[in-house]
Coordinates of C-alpha atoms in Angstrom, one line a residue:
M1452 CA 37.4 184.4 53.0
E1453 CA 38.2 188.2 52.9
I1454 CA 38.5 190.4 56.0
L1455 CA 35.4 192.3 55.1
D1456 CA 33.5 189.0 55.0
V1457 CA 34.7 188.2 58.5
L1458 CA 33.8 191.6 59.9
T1459 CA 30.5 191.7 58.2
S1460 CA 29.6 188.3 59.5
M1461 CA 30.6 189.4 63.0
A1462 CA 28.4 192.5 62.6
K1463 CA 25.4 190.4 61.5
T1464 CA 25.7 187.6 64.1
G1465 CA 27.6 189.1 67.0
R1466 CA 30.1 186.3 67.0
L1467 CA 33.3 184.9 65.4
G1468 CA 33.0 181.1 65.6
P1469 CA 33.0 180.2 69.3
V1470 CA 33.7 183.8 70.4
F1471 CA 30.7 185.9 71.4
S1472 CA 29.9 188.1 74.3
G1473 CA 29.3 185.9 77.3
A1474 CA 31.2 182.9 75.9
D1475 CA 33.0 180.8 78.5
W1476 CA 36.8 180.7 78.8
N1477 CA 36.8 176.9 78.5
D1478 CA 34.8 176.9 75.3
V1479 CA 36.9 179.6 73.7
T1480 CA 40.2 178.0 74.6
A1481 CA 39.0 174.5 73.7
A1482 CA 38.3 175.8 70.2
L1483 CA 41.1 178.3 69.7
G1484 CA 43.9 177.2 72.1
E1485 CA 45.5 179.3 74.8
P1486 CA 45.6 183.0 74.0
W1487 CA 48.4 185.5 74.6
G1488 CA 47.9 187.3 77.9
I1489 CA 48.0 191.1 77.4
G1490 CA 47.3 192.2 81.0
T1491 CA 44.7 193.6 83.3
M1492 CA 42.1 196.2 82.4
S1493 CA 42.6 197.9 85.8
R1494 CA 45.6 198.8 87.9
N1495 CA 43.9 197.7 91.1
R1496 CA 42.4 194.3 90.1
K1497 CA 43.6 191.1 88.5
W1498 CA 40.3 190.8 86.5
P1499 CA 39.0 191.7 83.9
R1500 CA 42.0 190.6 81.9
L1501 CA 42.8 191.1 78.2
F1502 CA 43.9 188.3 76.0
A1503 CA 44.6 188.0 72.3
Y1504 CA 44.6 185.7 69.3
G1505 CA 46.6 187.8 67.0
D1506 CA 44.5 191.0 66.4
L1507 CA 41.4 189.4 68.0
E1508 CA 41.4 190.8 71.5
L1509 CA 39.1 189.4 74.2
S1510 CA 38.4 190.7 77.7
F1511 CA 37.4 188.0 80.2
C1512 CA 35.8 189.0 83.5
R1513 CA 36.6 187.2 86.7
C1514 CA 33.8 184.7 86.1
R1515 CA 35.8 183.8 82.9
K1516 CA 33.2 185.0 80.5
V1517 CA 34.0 187.1 77.4
S1518 CA 33.0 190.7 78.3
L1519 CA 34.6 192.5 75.3
I1520 CA 35.6 191.6 71.7
C1521 CA 37.7 193.8 69.5
V1522 CA 39.4 193.2 66.1
Q1523 CA 42.4 195.6 65.8
T1524 CA 42.6 196.7 62.2
W1525 CA 45.0 199.6 62.4
R1526 CA 48.1 197.5 61.7
D1527 CA 49.4 196.7 58.2
V1528 CA 48.2 193.2 58.5
V1529 CA 45.2 191.8 60.5
E1530 CA 45.8 188.3 62.0
L1531 CA 42.8 186.3 63.2
P1532 CA 42.6 182.6 64.3
P1533 CA 42.8 180.5 61.2
S1534 CA 40.5 177.9 62.8
V1535 CA 37.6 180.3 62.6
V1536 CA 38.3 182.3 59.5
G1537 CA 39.9 179.7 57.3
W1538 CA 43.0 180.0 55.1
T1539 CA 46.0 181.5 57.0
G1540 CA 44.0 184.0 59.1
T1541 CA 46.2 186.8 57.8
F1542 CA 44.5 189.7 55.9
P1543 CA 45.6 193.0 54.5
A1544 CA 44.4 196.0 56.6
G1545 CA 43.7 199.6 55.5
L1546 CA 40.0 199.1 55.1
K1547 CA 38.3 202.3 53.8
H1548 CA 35.0 203.6 55.2
A1549 CA 33.3 203.3 51.8
D1550 CA 34.4 199.6 51.5
V1551 CA 33.1 198.7 55.0
V1552 CA 29.8 200.5 54.3
S1553 CA 29.4 198.8 50.9
A1554 CA 30.2 195.3 52.4
L1555 CA 27.6 195.9 55.2
D1556 CA 25.0 197.1 52.6
R1557 CA 25.7 194.1 50.3
A1558 CA 25.2 191.7 53.3
G1559 CA 21.9 193.3 54.2
C1560 CA 23.4 194.5 57.6
S1561 CA 21.8 197.8 58.5
W1562 CA 24.0 200.4 60.1
E1563 CA 23.8 203.9 61.4
P1564 CA 26.4 206.6 62.3
H1565 CA 27.5 206.4 65.9
A1566 CA 27.8 210.0 67.1
P1567 CA 29.4 209.4 70.5
L1568 CA 32.6 208.2 68.8
T1569 CA 32.5 210.7 65.9
S1570 CA 34.5 213.9 66.3
G1571 CA 37.7 215.5 65.0
N1572 CA 39.9 212.9 63.4
Q1573 CA 37.6 209.9 63.8
C1574 CA 34.1 208.7 62.8
S1575 CA 32.2 205.6 63.8
L1576 CA 29.2 203.5 62.8
T1577 CA 27.2 200.8 64.5
A1578 CA 25.7 197.7 62.9
I1579 CA 22.1 197.5 64.1
A1580 CA 21.8 193.7 64.2
S1581 CA 24.5 193.1 66.8
G1582 CA 25.6 196.6 68.0
A1583 CA 29.0 196.0 66.4
N1584 CA 30.9 199.3 66.3
F1585 CA 33.3 200.2 63.5
T1586 CA 35.6 203.2 64.4
F1587 CA 37.6 204.9 61.7
E1588 CA 40.6 207.1 61.9
I1589 CA 40.5 210.1 59.4
P1590 CA 44.1 210.9 58.3
E1591 CA 44.4 214.5 57.3
G1592 CA 43.2 214.9 53.7
E1593 CA 42.4 211.2 53.3
E1594 CA 39.4 208.9 53.4
P1595 CA 38.6 207.3 56.8
V1596 CA 40.4 204.0 57.5
L1597 CA 39.1 201.4 59.9
N1598 CA 41.0 201.4 63.2
V1599 CA 39.0 198.9 65.2
M1600 CA 35.8 196.8 65.1
G1601 CA 34.2 195.8 68.4
L1602 CA 31.3 193.8 69.6
P1603 CA 29.4 195.1 72.7
G1604 CA 29.5 193.3 76.0
D1605 CA 26.5 191.4 77.3
G1606 CA 26.2 193.8 80.2
H1607 CA 26.7 191.3 83.0
D1608 CA 28.5 192.7 86.1
C1609 CA 30.8 190.5 88.3
S1610 CA 31.6 193.5 90.6
A1611 CA 29.1 192.2 93.1
R1612 CA 31.5 189.4 94.0
T1613 CA 33.9 190.0 97.0
A1614 CA 37.5 190.9 96.5
G1615 CA 38.5 187.6 98.0
Q1616 CA 37.1 185.9 94.8
D1617 CA 39.2 188.2 92.6
H1618 CA 42.1 185.8 91.8

């Protein structure tokens, strides 16, 4: 499987194996093992917390549900969990805008430009099926290169809980 196949499948389905917005911590870790802890998303709270399986980054809210999914593609090599992508889980990065658009079109995954994240040295597009967002960096004088692909959260809000439950 190629990285464009993985990202296109995510854009069409809104998931990568057991990982999807709203997935439970126990289900994700049962399938993928324990992730690396990256840290909190806020200076003032312990949750939400950011975890990673290589370049697959997941934010879990305090109810231990996936609230954000990103695949970092700005590095030289993209590493994803082999258990969900097959082979070694290591892919070359440097995906060009034209290649991503072509892969989405071949897969029948409609997309549209995403104006809020398009300005200056970056452009963005959104896959209509899942709301997946592809954000590209535009190096001076070069074709846009994929920086990150993300799946939207499910919109749930754990902030109604009391601070005493934030542990």
